[in-house]
Coordinates of C-alpha atoms in Angstrom, one line a residue:
Chain P
M2 CA 296.6 108.4 147.1
T3 CA 298.0 108.1 150.7
S4 CA 301.4 106.1 152.0
K5 CA 300.8 106.1 155.6
L6 CA 297.5 104.9 157.4
C7 CA 296.4 106.3 160.8
V8 CA 295.1 102.6 162.0
G9 CA 294.8 103.2 165.8
Q10 CA 295.8 105.4 168.6
F11 CA 297.1 104.6 172.2
A12 CA 294.7 105.7 174.8
G13 CA 296.4 105.5 178.1
S14 CA 297.8 103.1 180.6
H15 CA 296.1 100.2 182.3
G16 CA 297.3 98.4 185.5
V17 CA 300.9 98.7 186.8
R18 CA 302.8 96.4 184.5
G19 CA 303.0 98.3 181.2
L20 CA 300.1 97.5 179.2
V21 CA 298.7 100.1 176.9
K22 CA 294.9 101.3 175.9
L23 CA 294.6 101.0 172.2
R24 CA 291.9 102.5 170.6
S25 CA 291.7 100.7 167.0
F26 CA 290.4 102.6 163.6
T27 CA 290.4 99.5 161.0
Q28 CA 287.4 98.3 160.0
D29 CA 287.5 95.1 161.9
P30 CA 289.1 96.4 164.9
A31 CA 291.4 93.5 165.6
D32 CA 293.3 94.0 162.8
V33 CA 295.1 97.1 164.0
A34 CA 298.1 94.9 164.7
A35 CA 298.3 92.6 162.1
Y36 CA 300.0 95.0 159.6
G37 CA 303.4 94.7 161.2
P38 CA 305.0 97.0 163.7
L39 CA 303.4 100.3 164.2
V40 CA 304.7 103.7 163.9
D41 CA 303.7 107.3 165.2
D42 CA 303.0 110.4 163.5
T43 CA 306.6 111.5 162.5
G44 CA 308.0 107.8 161.7
A45 CA 310.7 107.9 164.3
R46 CA 309.4 105.4 166.8
L47 CA 308.2 101.9 165.9
F48 CA 306.0 99.8 167.9
K49 CA 305.7 96.0 168.3
V50 CA 302.1 95.5 169.4
T51 CA 300.4 92.1 170.8
L52 CA 296.7 92.8 172.0
Q53 CA 296.5 90.9 175.4
G54 CA 292.4 91.7 175.8
K55 CA 289.4 94.1 175.5
A56 CA 288.7 97.1 177.8
K57 CA 285.1 98.3 176.9
D58 CA 285.9 99.8 173.4
L59 CA 289.7 99.6 173.7
F60 CA 292.1 96.8 173.2
L61 CA 294.8 96.2 176.0
A62 CA 298.1 95.9 174.2
K63 CA 301.7 94.7 175.2
V64 CA 303.9 97.3 173.2
D65 CA 307.6 95.7 173.3
G66 CA 309.8 97.6 175.4
V67 CA 307.0 99.2 177.5
T68 CA 307.2 97.7 181.3
T69 CA 306.0 100.3 183.7
R70 CA 302.9 102.2 184.0
E71 CA 305.1 105.7 183.5
Q72 CA 306.3 104.5 180.1
A73 CA 302.8 103.4 179.3
Q74 CA 301.1 106.7 180.6
A75 CA 303.5 108.8 178.5
L76 CA 302.2 106.7 175.1
A77 CA 298.5 108.5 175.6
G78 CA 297.4 110.2 172.5
V79 CA 300.4 108.8 170.1
R80 CA 298.6 107.7 166.7
L81 CA 299.8 104.8 165.0
H82 CA 300.2 104.6 161.6
V83 CA 300.9 101.6 158.9
D84 CA 302.7 101.8 155.6
R85 CA 299.8 101.4 152.5
A86 CA 301.8 98.5 151.3
A87 CA 301.4 96.8 154.2
L88 CA 297.5 95.8 153.5
P89 CA 296.7 93.1 151.4
E90 CA 295.2 93.1 148.0
T91 CA 291.7 93.8 148.1
E92 CA 289.3 90.8 146.7
D93 CA 287.8 92.0 143.6
D94 CA 288.1 94.5 141.0
D95 CA 285.0 96.7 142.3
S96 CA 286.7 96.9 145.8
F97 CA 289.0 99.6 146.8
Y98 CA 290.7 100.9 149.7
H99 CA 289.5 104.3 150.9
A100 CA 293.2 105.6 151.3
D101 CA 293.4 104.8 147.7
L102 CA 290.5 106.7 146.4
I103 CA 291.1 109.6 148.3
G104 CA 292.9 112.3 146.5
L105 CA 291.9 110.7 143.3
R106 CA 291.3 113.5 140.3
A107 CA 287.1 113.1 139.3
E108 CA 286.6 113.7 135.4
R109 CA 283.6 113.9 133.5
A110 CA 283.5 111.6 130.5
D111 CA 285.2 114.6 128.2
G112 CA 288.3 114.3 130.2
S113 CA 287.5 117.9 131.5
L114 CA 287.9 118.0 135.7
Y115 CA 285.0 117.9 137.5
G116 CA 286.6 117.8 141.4
T117 CA 288.7 115.8 143.7
V118 CA 287.6 112.8 145.6
K119 CA 287.6 114.0 149.5
A120 CA 286.0 111.4 151.4
I121 CA 284.1 108.1 151.3
Y122 CA 281.3 107.2 153.6
D123 CA 279.0 104.6 154.3
F124 CA 276.0 105.3 156.1
G125 CA 274.5 101.9 155.6
G126 CA 273.0 103.1 152.0
G127 CA 276.0 102.0 150.1
D128 CA 279.2 104.0 149.8
V129 CA 279.2 107.3 148.9
L130 CA 282.3 109.7 147.6
E131 CA 282.4 113.1 148.5
I132 CA 283.8 115.1 145.8
R133 CA 285.3 118.8 146.2
V134 CA 284.3 120.3 142.7
G135 CA 286.1 123.3 141.2
S136 CA 284.2 125.7 143.2
G137 CA 285.1 124.4 146.4
A138 CA 281.6 123.0 147.2
L139 CA 281.2 119.6 148.1
E140 CA 279.2 117.4 146.5
M141 CA 278.0 113.7 147.2
L142 CA 278.2 111.1 144.4
P143 CA 276.9 107.2 145.0
F144 CA 279.6 104.6 144.4
S145 CA 277.9 102.8 141.7
K146 CA 278.9 101.3 138.2
A147 CA 276.9 104.2 137.0
C148 CA 277.9 107.5 138.4
V149 CA 281.8 105.9 138.7
P150 CA 282.0 103.7 135.5
V151 CA 286.0 103.8 135.6
V152 CA 288.3 103.6 138.7
D153 CA 292.0 104.0 137.5
V154 CA 293.7 104.3 141.0
R155 CA 297.1 104.1 139.4
G156 CA 296.1 106.8 136.8
G157 CA 295.4 108.8 139.8
R158 CA 291.4 109.6 138.7
I159 CA 288.0 108.3 138.3
I160 CA 285.6 109.4 135.5
V161 CA 282.2 110.1 136.7
D162 CA 278.8 110.1 134.9
L163 CA 276.9 112.7 136.6
P164 CA 273.4 111.6 137.7
T165 CA 270.5 113.3 136.7
V166 CA 269.0 114.8 139.8
V167 CA 265.1 115.4 140.3
E168 CA 263.2 116.4 143.1
A169 CA 260.3 114.9 145.1
R170 CA 258.6 117.3 146.8
E171 CA 255.4 117.4 148.9
G172 CA 252.5 118.7 146.3
D173 CA 254.7 118.8 143.0
E174 CA 252.8 118.5 139.8
D175 CA 252.8 114.7 139.6
G176 CA 252.2 114.1 143.5
S177 CA 249.5 114.1 146.1
E178 CA 249.2 116.1 148.8
G179 CA 250.3 115.0 152.2
G180 CA 251.4 111.7 153.7
D181 CA 249.4 108.3 152.4
E182 CA 248.9 105.3 154.0
A183 CA 250.9 103.4 151.9
A184 CA 248.4 104.0 148.9
E185 CA 246.0 105.9 147.5
D186 CA 243.4 103.7 148.7
G187 CA 243.8 105.0 152.3
G188 CA 244.9 102.1 154.3
G189 CA 245.4 98.3 154.1
G190 CA 248.6 98.5 152.7
L191 CA 249.8 98.6 149.5
E192 CA 248.2 96.5 146.2
P193 CA 250.8 94.4 145.0
Chain C
M13 CA 254.4 100.7 170.6
A14 CA 254.7 99.8 166.7
R15 CA 252.5 100.7 164.4
S16 CA 249.4 98.9 163.6
V17 CA 249.5 96.4 160.8
W18 CA 246.3 97.2 159.4
K19 CA 247.2 100.3 158.7
G20 CA 249.8 99.4 156.3
P21 CA 253.3 101.0 155.9
F22 CA 253.7 104.6 155.6
V23 CA 255.0 106.5 152.8
D24 CA 254.3 109.6 151.2
G25 CA 252.4 109.2 148.0
Y26 CA 254.0 111.6 146.1
L27 CA 257.6 109.1 146.5
L28 CA 255.4 106.6 144.8
K29 CA 254.5 108.4 141.6
K30 CA 258.4 109.7 141.3
A31 CA 259.5 106.4 142.0
D32 CA 257.6 105.2 139.0
K33 CA 258.3 107.6 136.7
S34 CA 262.1 107.5 137.5
R35 CA 261.9 103.5 136.9
A36 CA 260.1 104.2 133.5
S37 CA 263.0 106.7 132.2
G38 CA 265.5 104.1 133.0
R39 CA 268.0 107.0 133.1
N40 CA 270.6 107.3 135.6
E41 CA 268.8 109.4 138.3
I42 CA 268.8 110.8 141.9
I43 CA 265.8 111.4 143.3
K44 CA 265.7 114.4 145.9
I45 CA 263.5 114.0 149.0
W46 CA 262.7 115.3 152.3
S47 CA 260.5 112.6 153.4
R48 CA 262.8 111.0 155.9
R49 CA 259.5 109.4 157.4
S50 CA 258.7 107.4 154.5
T51 CA 259.3 103.6 154.5
I52 CA 261.2 102.1 151.8
L53 CA 258.8 99.9 150.0
P54 CA 259.6 97.0 147.5
Q55 CA 259.0 99.4 144.4
F56 CA 261.8 101.4 145.5
V57 CA 264.7 98.4 145.0
G58 CA 267.3 99.6 142.7
L59 CA 266.6 103.5 142.7
T60 CA 268.9 106.0 143.9
F61 CA 267.2 108.6 146.6
G62 CA 269.3 111.6 147.9
V63 CA 267.8 111.9 151.4
Y64 CA 268.1 115.3 153.3
N65 CA 269.8 115.1 156.6
G66 CA 269.5 118.5 157.1
H67 CA 272.5 120.0 155.3
K68 CA 272.8 118.3 152.3
F69 CA 271.2 115.0 149.9
L70 CA 273.0 111.9 151.0
P71 CA 272.7 109.6 147.9
V72 CA 270.6 105.9 149.4
I73 CA 270.9 102.7 146.4
I74 CA 267.9 101.1 147.6
T75 CA 268.4 97.7 148.3
E76 CA 266.0 94.8 149.1
H77 CA 267.5 94.8 152.8
M78 CA 266.4 98.2 153.4
I79 CA 262.6 97.4 152.9
G80 CA 260.7 98.3 155.7
H81 CA 262.7 101.0 157.1
K82 CA 262.8 104.7 156.5
F83 CA 264.7 106.5 154.6
G84 CA 265.9 108.8 157.3
E85 CA 267.7 105.8 158.9
F86 CA 270.4 106.1 156.1
A87 CA 271.2 109.9 156.1
P88 CA 272.3 110.5 159.6
T89 CA 272.1 114.1 160.9
R90 CA 275.3 113.6 163.2
T91 CA 277.8 112.1 162.0
F92 CA 281.6 111.2 163.2
Y93 CA 283.3 110.6 160.1
G94 CA 286.4 108.9 161.5
H95 CA 289.6 107.5 159.8
A96 CA 290.0 106.0 156.4
A97 CA 292.7 103.2 157.8
D98 CA 292.2 100.2 156.1
K99 CA 288.3 100.8 155.2
K100 CA 287.2 99.4 152.0
A101 CA 284.6 100.6 149.4
K102 CA 282.7 98.6 147.4
R103 CA 281.5 99.7 143.7
K104 CA 277.8 98.5 143.4

């Protein structure tokens, strides 16, 4: 579980009045300034940011204390963080922040260690956990109730039920050779 | 130009048979496939496929919204992973 989350990055200056360009990493980009003051990598500098507009895929923001182009330019590249505690609770029991899941121990049902959650991806086909297993290899596991029946964020672990993997190859014993126009009838669509 | 409607959707035939088998077994199964070109059909809904992206097999849980798309659309071959930030994952 991570305590500081990187939510954005200053990307340069805009104009001569100290506006900065801000790149957002949040799910809804406009939320970058919604979690209160932002801090830099070290936590030493605190930025109060107000969004003013957009320039292509970046936001234009006013930062308290930054009034000149030079000051804004000097901030370029600074990454912005919020505290994990600043995020609101998730809306249901099956939603989890990526930051909470990353780093959890993945255990099998018998309690033996399977690996550690390294990342979560969503490529459009449901969320996927990337787990670094004991050998150092990375395994992908669908984030479903069947494969991850228990998520215990406070306990620092998830329980995984590893699915059986079967292969569907061209020309295997129960498959036909090559492409097929939707069905064995050779075209005209599938029979219902 | 779009594919002619009279041809029907393209799908590699062996996927249909494997999907039927997997559904009949009722087990928690991932079907590894290399056929990124195949169209997702209604009989695949609810199954989980591992779609090859040239490097690894990415799990794809098929939902009804995916019908008509190709498997390859859900397993990008080039990825920018980005930051976790405030992103949420939903367990299905």
